């Protein structure tokens, strides 16, 4: 498997090569190899505590790998010194697990801040953009609320709106559906699909929610906490039906349940 | 940044058989110029769009369109003629109606209303202080009757943090205070050839006022702030709610050990600060030819137990004030990181202010009692 992934690097939006993640001497995951193609919705899945969020932090440069490389469009991100990473980071939009909105700013100010600092847009254009981004996540009218005044789910959606502020090339979402009611989660899946189609962003999602995995993902990597490396890569529906790794099948079938015929195969 | 073949964004309003058509052209990019709007805006949302000459676009275009649709506020906004991706995005944006009630109304507030708001806020502030003091005293009562329960491990940890770990900063500050007082005092006293009385000056000032007040201010900034920040983030994380639901009284569990730790440590820190301050004075004394032994002897003639006790007596009250204002602000903090910062500021300001006021009150009382 390593042989095949090691080639065909040119087209991949994100390429992960031999990535080993560790906290000190404790190895979280080793030898990860996968590609995320342009306009993919790529899901990082796995059990709780297996290192999904840690992998995300490695992809966006918040943590340094113990070994291995992360490449964006064939350019080595890992080897780039921290001071020159800005040109990569400007293309990222990141939504953190609990929203991580700046609590001293209103929702509108949260989304406007990157626009004010990184673009030359006029105040009115920024206001329009802010209302549009909030409307996309269903939060129209909450412009002047502070993060502490709205619910956790709304914080999360506002976090997505902020991540989209600069129309990022690659959008990273950490557990977007967790803590949302089924309808909002469904709406969010819809939003993710439309964003990919509408804006042409590549989207990397960390999640363990099966409904959402099958609804949005066309590619995925499964992190296996038992072997501490990747269990499989591929389309989730294919993996569920045809993976030769029992851990992957078990995860995608919620334990032992027989597979339900699915209409989610794209 | 912008390639040369980029066309400036344009929008023009036209009418076509009674329908309002918004014609879009050019490239709508963030770096581009402001959109040029031609034709007269009708005030209503467009019924259809013409996008034949539309180039590249990013979010600025749907944001612009959404703002136009919102301005017109139609019952059923039409998205006819938009390319499918824009159509999809705008449909999504319009799917949830604007929460009008959520929009804050910064309505005009009359002066009387403002006065009322301030009064109500002040009154509820006073009430929360009284309420908090009452609960703390009840907690103290439970402690003395042996019914209060907290974990002794945590208590000793707090004692260590607010006592032993404060020694370096208390040493430095009180040494310098003693030194400064001796230095300034000597300049004046030397005029009368009474340099030796520097020892009296420093000794009395340290044990009665400076030692205890400086210690209290240091502890406010160090420990009071830490109490407020710790309890404030505990509240934001619902840790205090978790204590309550396990049947623990947060006052017994959090406020009481902090209050007791400071009541225990403040007198000790004050005595220590007094001694170090005199040491600072002694150093200046040695520099102006007062032998340390003589300096010490002179100090002992004025600093008697009664004098020394006054400062220590006050330190107990200051300890209670610092612990209470720290814990009060922490437990009443809002649920965000900014609110924790505000609570910490308020705790330090409140405790220093109260300490100075209380110290003035003590000065008046001691003078009246002729001590």
XYZ file of C-alpha atoms in Angstrom:
637
model
C 0.000 0.000 0.000
C 2.864 2.346 0.802
C 4.309 1.760 -2.652
C 1.184 2.965 -4.391
C 0.663 6.047 -2.227
C 4.283 7.049 -2.447
C 3.822 7.651 -6.168
C 1.275 9.862 -7.902
C 2.058 12.875 -5.743
C 1.684 15.675 -8.252
C -2.076 16.144 -8.258
C -2.748 15.706 -4.555
C -3.917 18.806 -2.689
C -2.615 17.409 0.564
C -0.163 14.539 0.711
C 0.879 12.879 3.934
C 4.054 10.815 3.766
C 5.289 8.510 6.536
C 3.838 10.762 9.220
C 4.501 9.703 12.802
C 2.839 11.661 15.571
C 4.102 11.502 19.130
C 3.876 13.287 22.443
C 7.399 12.900 23.740
C 8.139 9.199 23.627
C 4.456 8.240 23.436
C 3.626 7.429 19.817
C 0.043 8.332 18.907
C 0.064 7.101 15.299
C 2.885 6.039 13.071
C 3.541 5.738 9.384
C 0.490 7.505 7.975
C 0.337 7.775 4.180
C -2.585 9.246 2.292
C -3.536 11.801 -0.356
C -6.350 14.288 -0.401
C -7.295 15.215 -3.960
C -8.546 18.631 -5.037
C -12.218 19.217 -4.154
C -12.367 16.077 -2.081
C -14.385 15.891 1.057
C -11.956 13.852 3.050
C -12.915 12.368 6.382
C -10.481 11.433 9.124
C -12.314 8.819 11.158
C -11.572 6.530 14.047
C -12.545 5.807 17.606
C -12.478 8.373 20.381
C -8.977 9.287 21.502
C -7.222 7.589 18.590
C -5.534 10.789 17.441
C -7.928 12.243 14.860
C -7.675 15.763 16.208
C -3.945 15.336 16.706
C -3.627 14.460 13.023
C -5.569 17.601 12.157
C -3.227 19.666 14.311
C -0.294 18.178 12.412
C -1.879 19.009 9.057
C -2.341 22.671 9.966
C 1.060 23.014 11.593
C 0.005 23.451 15.212
C 2.084 20.411 16.090
C 5.333 19.173 14.596
C 5.522 15.569 13.429
C 8.000 13.206 15.074
C 8.883 12.131 11.536
C 7.387 12.246 8.069
C 6.115 15.066 5.901
C 2.953 16.938 4.994
C 2.826 18.419 1.491
C 0.361 20.914 0.056
C 0.210 20.931 -3.747
C 3.525 19.106 -3.700
C 5.196 21.762 -1.552
C 6.705 20.516 1.671
C 4.898 22.176 4.575
C 6.809 20.366 7.306
C 10.210 21.495 6.032
C 9.113 25.116 5.740
C 10.394 27.181 8.644
C 7.654 28.533 10.885
C 8.235 32.114 9.734
C 7.474 31.253 6.094
C 4.406 29.184 6.746
C 2.081 32.164 6.437
C 1.569 31.588 2.707
C 0.271 28.079 3.454
C -1.772 29.085 6.438
C -3.544 31.892 4.594
C -5.161 29.220 2.434
C -6.535 27.305 5.433
C -9.799 27.777 7.225
C -10.035 25.905 10.496
C -13.018 25.223 12.700
C -12.031 24.022 16.140
C -13.924 21.458 18.145
C -15.735 23.891 20.418
C -15.857 26.813 18.017
C -12.979 28.691 19.675
C -14.587 32.024 18.890
C -12.880 35.003 20.482
C -15.061 35.615 23.472
C -14.505 39.351 23.729
C -15.805 39.919 20.182
C -19.325 39.593 18.784
C -20.038 36.989 16.112
C -19.853 39.668 13.424
C -16.538 40.964 14.763
C -15.186 37.431 14.956
C -15.805 36.915 11.253
C -14.861 40.463 10.271
C -11.475 40.417 12.009
C -9.648 38.219 9.450
C -11.306 40.200 6.649
C -10.244 43.510 8.160
C -6.701 42.365 8.811
C -6.021 40.438 5.594
C -8.041 42.231 2.891
C -8.610 45.765 1.655
C -12.381 45.438 1.637
C -14.508 48.418 2.575
C -16.519 48.310 5.790
C -19.801 47.871 3.909
C -18.502 44.979 1.828
C -17.226 43.326 4.995
C -20.625 43.767 6.608
C -22.319 42.118 3.623
C -19.814 39.267 3.674
C -20.298 38.741 7.394
C -24.091 38.573 7.058
C -23.733 36.189 4.141
C -21.409 33.838 6.018
C -23.695 33.874 9.040
C -26.705 33.259 6.786
C -24.952 30.228 5.284
C -24.697 28.603 8.698
C -28.235 29.680 9.629
C -27.303 32.381 12.107
C -28.751 35.469 10.417
C -29.576 38.131 12.947
C -27.085 36.966 15.554
C -24.420 39.416 14.364
C -24.271 41.358 17.611
C -24.324 38.428 20.007
C -21.300 37.428 22.021
C -20.214 33.776 21.915
C -21.194 33.355 25.573
C -24.778 34.402 24.773
C -25.521 31.631 22.278
C -25.648 27.856 22.572
C -22.801 25.437 21.995
C -24.173 24.284 18.648
C -24.518 27.851 17.474
C -20.954 28.544 18.581
C -19.880 25.660 16.418
C -21.731 26.929 13.380
C -20.362 30.416 13.940
C -16.934 28.783 14.098
C -17.542 27.368 10.622
C -18.654 30.787 9.383
C -15.412 32.254 10.705
C -13.354 29.470 9.145
C -14.934 30.356 5.786
C -14.280 34.077 6.200
C -11.401 34.255 3.743
C -12.851 31.728 1.246
C -10.155 29.224 2.103
C -8.777 26.818 -0.405
C -8.802 24.059 2.197
C -11.299 23.948 5.020
C -10.497 21.868 8.108
C -13.426 21.005 10.336
C -12.880 19.322 13.690
C -15.976 17.385 14.758
C -18.472 19.737 13.086
C -21.524 17.600 13.777
C -20.825 16.685 17.377
C -23.283 18.232 19.797
C -25.753 19.265 17.110
C -29.302 18.013 16.809
C -29.922 15.659 13.862
C -31.540 18.357 11.735
C -28.755 20.866 12.257
C -26.190 18.139 11.649
C -27.970 17.272 8.416
C -28.014 20.929 7.420
C -24.335 21.143 8.148
C -23.622 18.163 5.899
C -25.635 19.904 3.226
C -23.641 23.073 3.796
C -20.346 21.200 3.495
C -21.396 19.623 0.195
C -22.590 22.927 -1.215
C -19.469 24.725 -0.125
C -17.381 22.222 -1.972
C -19.538 22.630 -5.072
C -20.013 26.371 -4.771
C -16.586 27.507 -3.705
C -14.514 24.598 -4.900
C -12.821 24.190 -1.535
C -11.162 21.000 -0.452
C -12.620 19.974 2.870
C -11.004 17.824 5.541
C -13.391 16.705 8.260
C -12.583 14.966 11.516
C -15.601 13.029 12.687
C -16.851 9.727 13.977
C -20.510 10.262 13.083
C -21.391 7.559 10.623
C -24.424 9.281 9.112
C -22.349 12.266 8.257
C -19.401 10.187 7.023
C -21.562 8.394 4.480
C -23.417 11.550 3.513
C -20.458 13.761 2.699
C -17.195 11.878 2.344
C -15.836 10.656 -0.938
C -12.484 9.712 0.553
C -11.410 8.839 4.052
C -8.676 7.504 6.253
C -9.403 5.248 9.211
C -7.075 5.548 12.190
C -6.857 2.266 14.057
C -6.089 2.746 17.738
C -5.225 -0.936 18.185
C -2.377 -0.993 15.670
C -1.539 2.713 16.028
C -1.488 3.284 12.300
C -3.955 3.799 9.485
C -6.387 0.924 9.056
C -7.559 1.797 5.565
C -8.019 4.587 3.057
C -10.761 4.919 0.503
C -14.404 5.693 0.013
C -16.262 4.969 3.263
C -19.104 3.037 1.641
C -16.622 0.860 -0.247
C -14.629 0.314 2.906
C -17.733 -0.723 4.792
C -18.594 -3.347 2.203
C -15.230 -4.457 0.936
C -12.459 -3.560 3.347
C -10.226 -6.450 4.276
C -9.556 -4.863 7.661
C -12.156 -6.155 10.160
C -11.672 -3.139 12.465
C -12.707 -0.803 9.652
C -15.800 -2.838 8.789
C -16.748 -3.049 12.445
C -16.416 0.712 12.887
C -18.418 1.546 9.776
C -21.159 -0.917 10.741
C -21.426 0.294 14.338
C -20.148 -2.944 15.777
C -21.778 -6.110 14.582
C -24.858 -4.817 12.794
C -25.446 -6.233 9.391
C -24.880 -3.718 6.692
C -27.990 -1.962 5.500
C -28.214 -1.604 1.733
C -27.141 1.918 1.149
C -28.155 4.542 -1.333
C -25.370 6.864 -0.312
C -22.795 5.402 -2.658
C -21.987 8.224 -4.999
C -1.852 40.111 -7.160
C -4.673 40.755 -9.623
C -4.066 39.431 -13.135
C -4.312 41.919 -15.946
C -7.307 40.358 -17.697
C -9.600 40.877 -14.749
C -12.729 42.869 -15.496
C -14.087 45.133 -12.811
C -17.275 43.882 -11.164
C -20.484 45.505 -12.386
C -24.124 45.231 -11.480
C -26.877 46.991 -13.359
C -30.580 47.145 -12.702
C -32.821 46.807 -15.736
C -36.478 46.243 -16.358
C -37.684 43.553 -18.642
C -41.433 43.223 -19.185
C -42.227 44.427 -15.686
C -39.639 42.226 -14.081
C -36.663 43.660 -12.257
C -33.523 42.103 -13.645
C -30.096 42.463 -12.064
C -27.397 42.083 -14.637
C -24.062 40.918 -13.274
C -20.769 41.076 -15.108
C -17.044 41.140 -14.535
C -14.963 39.349 -11.947
C -16.101 39.576 -8.335
C -12.953 39.030 -6.361
C -11.931 40.273 -2.970
C -8.914 42.130 -4.290
C -10.886 43.837 -7.061
C -12.351 47.319 -7.081
C -15.700 48.074 -5.527
C -18.627 46.893 -7.654
C -19.971 49.534 -9.970
C -23.741 49.720 -9.713
C -25.696 51.276 -12.581
C -29.379 51.734 -13.288
C -31.752 52.829 -10.609
C -32.227 50.476 -7.703
C -35.927 49.896 -7.421
C -35.861 49.170 -3.737
C -37.285 45.733 -4.338
C -35.328 42.527 -4.728
C -34.526 41.368 -8.260
C -36.989 38.993 -9.927
C -34.316 37.518 -12.138
C -30.610 37.676 -12.838
C -28.627 37.905 -16.037
C -25.185 36.404 -15.695
C -23.994 35.937 -19.273
C -20.980 38.235 -18.788
C -20.149 37.086 -15.292
C -16.527 36.074 -14.796
C -14.862 34.557 -11.748
C -16.250 35.215 -8.334
C -15.702 34.449 -4.685
C -17.919 35.066 -1.668
C -18.168 38.775 -2.352
C -20.795 38.118 -5.055
C -23.238 36.009 -3.032
C -22.689 38.400 -0.104
C -23.610 41.319 -2.366
C -26.664 39.494 -3.709
C -27.847 38.462 -0.264
C -27.616 42.062 0.925
C -29.732 43.211 -2.105
C -32.308 40.495 -1.449
C -32.472 41.423 2.243
C -32.944 45.084 1.318
C -35.902 44.259 -0.882
C -37.222 41.815 1.684
C -39.489 39.858 -0.720
C -41.810 37.108 0.462
C -40.358 34.621 -1.957
C -36.932 35.666 -3.205
C -36.320 34.608 -6.785
C -32.982 33.143 -7.799
C -33.825 32.741 -11.492
C -30.925 32.875 -13.857
C -28.132 32.307 -11.367
C -25.533 29.638 -12.059
C -26.231 26.435 -10.115
C -23.523 26.843 -7.494
C -24.582 30.398 -6.646
C -28.181 29.275 -6.675
C -27.342 26.546 -4.197
C -25.363 28.788 -1.872
C -27.992 31.509 -1.803
C -30.740 28.975 -1.286
C -28.814 27.740 1.719
C -28.273 31.256 3.013
C -31.959 32.050 2.670
C -33.139 28.749 4.131
C -33.206 29.974 7.714
C -35.107 33.244 8.038
C -33.343 36.085 9.727
C -33.826 35.976 13.487
C -35.194 39.494 13.832
C -35.815 39.167 17.551
C -32.215 38.153 18.111
C -31.021 41.429 16.643
C -30.170 43.708 19.526
C -32.041 46.979 19.385
C -29.686 49.737 20.457
C -32.737 51.887 21.062
C -32.475 55.359 22.529
C -32.038 55.238 26.264
C -33.109 58.259 28.264
C -30.960 59.647 31.050
C -33.452 58.534 33.661
C -33.383 55.023 32.258
C -29.585 55.042 32.437
C -29.725 56.247 36.033
C -32.190 53.486 36.814
C -30.012 50.853 35.200
C -26.968 52.025 37.139
C -28.949 52.108 40.401
C -30.333 48.644 39.890
C -26.907 47.323 39.003
C -25.322 48.954 42.045
C -28.062 47.642 44.303
C -27.716 44.115 42.988
C -23.930 44.433 43.377
C -24.365 45.389 47.024
C -26.832 42.568 47.508
C -24.472 40.014 46.006
C -21.685 41.194 48.323
C -23.960 40.928 51.369
C -25.230 37.568 50.185
C -21.718 36.315 49.638
C -20.506 37.604 53.010
C -23.445 35.925 54.715
C -22.755 32.599 53.059
C -19.046 32.852 53.887
C -19.804 33.601 57.529
C -22.208 30.685 57.714
C -19.512 28.527 56.193
C -17.076 29.815 58.815
C -19.653 29.027 61.486
C -19.969 25.480 60.181
C -16.182 25.218 60.277
C -15.962 26.231 63.920
C -18.737 23.829 64.882
C -16.927 21.102 62.960
C -19.580 20.628 60.302
C -17.852 22.175 57.334
C -16.136 19.784 55.018
C -13.277 20.469 52.643
C -10.260 18.569 51.518
C -7.214 19.213 53.680
C -4.859 18.439 50.813
C -6.250 21.335 48.839
C -6.090 23.570 51.911
C -2.378 22.937 52.440
C -1.744 23.475 48.742
C -3.385 26.891 48.963
C -1.388 27.648 52.116
C 1.782 26.842 50.248
C 0.816 28.928 47.238
C -0.224 32.032 49.148
C 2.333 31.699 51.955
C 5.684 30.137 51.240
C 5.675 30.923 47.523
C 5.038 34.609 48.249
C 8.201 34.961 50.357
C 10.585 36.080 47.574
C 8.407 38.967 46.369
C 7.474 39.991 49.931
C 11.178 39.987 50.870
C 12.171 42.157 47.945
C 9.380 44.711 48.327
C 9.626 45.131 52.106
C 13.407 45.287 52.044
C 13.238 48.091 49.504
C 10.465 49.886 51.401
C 12.563 49.803 54.606
C 15.540 51.023 52.658
C 13.670 53.887 50.999
C 12.112 55.061 54.267
C 15.466 54.988 56.046
C 17.127 56.839 53.217
C 14.500 59.593 52.965
C 14.208 59.843 56.773
C 17.944 60.129 57.212
C 18.170 63.104 54.859
C 15.847 65.061 57.166
C 17.009 63.702 60.520
C 20.673 64.284 59.707
C 19.909 68.030 59.696
C 19.319 67.758 63.421
C 22.173 65.355 63.959
C 19.545 62.782 64.902
C 20.380 60.097 62.358
C 19.969 57.385 64.975
C 16.225 58.065 65.045
C 16.026 56.535 61.563
C 15.732 53.240 63.437
C 12.654 54.510 65.322
C 11.116 55.855 62.152
C 11.569 52.670 60.145
C 10.633 50.400 63.028
C 7.375 52.154 63.922
C 6.333 52.727 60.308
C 6.972 49.106 59.342
C 5.190 47.400 62.217
C 2.217 49.757 62.341
C 1.544 50.498 58.667
C 3.952 49.769 55.883
C 4.627 46.110 56.606
C 1.020 45.067 56.713
C -0.233 47.346 53.920
C 2.511 46.399 51.483
C 2.034 42.718 52.244
C -1.709 43.055 51.735
C -1.230 44.793 48.393
C 1.242 42.152 47.216
C -1.066 39.346 48.295
C -4.057 41.045 46.598
C -2.213 41.214 43.322
C -0.783 37.757 43.630
C -3.190 35.543 45.516
C -6.463 37.492 45.242
C -6.087 37.610 41.470
C -5.265 33.902 41.383
C -8.380 33.091 43.420
C -10.598 35.114 41.095
C -9.103 33.616 37.932
C -9.220 30.058 39.267
C -12.795 30.219 40.528
C -13.858 32.183 37.445
C -12.624 29.538 35.044
C -14.070 26.830 37.286
C -17.418 28.553 36.916
C -17.029 28.914 33.145
C -16.277 25.175 32.930
C -19.308 24.312 35.064
C -16.975 22.821 37.673
C -18.810 24.705 40.424
C -22.126 23.274 39.199
C -20.521 19.837 39.335
C -19.579 20.423 42.983
C -23.149 21.431 43.787
C -24.703 18.395 42.150
C -22.439 16.115 44.175
C -23.848 17.747 47.295
C -20.727 19.764 48.120
C -21.263 23.286 49.321
C -19.052 25.451 47.095
C -18.569 27.897 49.960
C -17.229 25.182 52.257
C -15.243 23.619 49.479
C -13.748 26.627 47.746
C -14.173 29.826 49.744
C -13.547 28.524 53.257
C -10.112 26.951 52.669
C -8.968 30.081 50.834
C -10.184 32.342 53.610
C -8.577 30.219 56.321
C -5.326 29.960 54.404
C -5.049 33.732 54.127
C -6.106 34.303 57.743
C -3.295 31.971 58.705
C -0.669 33.254 56.289
C -1.234 37.025 56.298
C -0.012 37.527 59.927
C 3.039 35.378 59.282
C 3.867 37.220 56.068
C 3.359 40.533 57.860
C 5.754 39.652 60.688
C 8.261 38.509 58.118
C 7.839 41.696 56.074
C 8.333 43.836 59.216
C 11.621 42.158 60.022
C 12.917 42.378 56.473
C 11.935 46.076 56.311
C 13.962 46.777 59.436
C 16.851 44.946 57.832
C 16.600 47.331 54.884
C 16.715 50.265 57.288
C 19.707 48.732 59.000
C 21.590 48.614 55.719
C 21.099 52.364 55.189
C 22.020 52.869 58.851
C 25.304 51.052 58.313
C 25.956 53.285 55.325
C 25.512 56.431 57.432
C 27.673 55.137 60.284
C 25.074 53.692 62.635
C 26.442 50.303 63.735
C 23.893 47.510 63.248
C 23.965 46.597 66.922
C 23.116 50.138 67.939
C 20.444 50.315 65.231
C 18.858 47.130 66.561
C 18.975 48.352 70.150
C 17.324 51.650 69.171
C 14.620 49.752 67.267
C 13.837 47.614 70.297
C 13.298 50.675 72.481
C 10.357 51.886 70.352
C 8.892 48.735 68.856
C 7.098 47.078 71.715
C 4.699 44.161 71.560
C 1.692 46.477 71.571
C 2.900 48.300 68.461
C 3.909 45.127 66.725
C 0.559 43.560 67.480
C -1.394 46.333 65.729
C -0.064 45.457 62.296
C -0.562 41.748 62.796
C -4.098 42.376 64.065
C -4.953 44.317 60.926
C -3.412 41.665 58.692
C -6.064 39.147 59.742
C -8.831 41.440 58.462
C -6.923 42.225 55.285
C -6.556 38.490 54.667
C -10.300 38.013 54.949
C -10.924 40.949 52.586
C -8.526 39.619 49.953
C -9.902 36.084 50.073
C -13.503 37.263 49.960
C -13.150 39.704 47.095
C -11.150 37.191 45.075
C -13.664 34.401 45.633
C -16.693 36.689 45.211
C -15.553 37.989 41.830
C -14.519 34.518 40.729
C -17.834 32.926 41.593
C -19.801 35.758 40.010
C -17.742 35.819 36.805
C -19.428 35.404 33.427
C -18.966 32.330 31.281
C -16.240 33.475 28.939
C -12.514 33.997 29.010
C -12.993 37.762 28.744
C -15.294 37.659 31.775
C -12.611 35.856 33.790
C -10.203 38.667 32.993
C -12.728 41.278 34.114
C -13.416 39.354 37.318
C -9.701 39.263 38.125
C -9.358 43.000 37.581
C -12.368 43.715 39.761
C -11.089 41.432 42.518
C -7.723 43.178 42.738
C -9.180 46.690 42.530
C -11.841 45.903 45.132
C -9.464 44.312 47.608
C -6.803 47.045 47.392
C -9.453 49.769 47.745
C -11.055 48.027 50.696
C -7.697 47.478 52.357
C -6.761 51.161 52.156
C -10.198 52.266 53.421
C -10.083 49.727 56.220
C -6.574 50.825 57.143
C -7.727 54.459 57.413
C -10.585 53.345 59.634
C -8.140 51.465 61.853
C -5.916 54.537 62.038
C -8.845 56.638 63.287
C -9.924 53.990 65.796
C -6.424 53.480 67.163
C -5.956 57.230 67.515
C -9.248 57.592 69.395
C -8.303 54.689 71.635
C -4.926 56.351 72.095
C -2.931 53.259 71.139
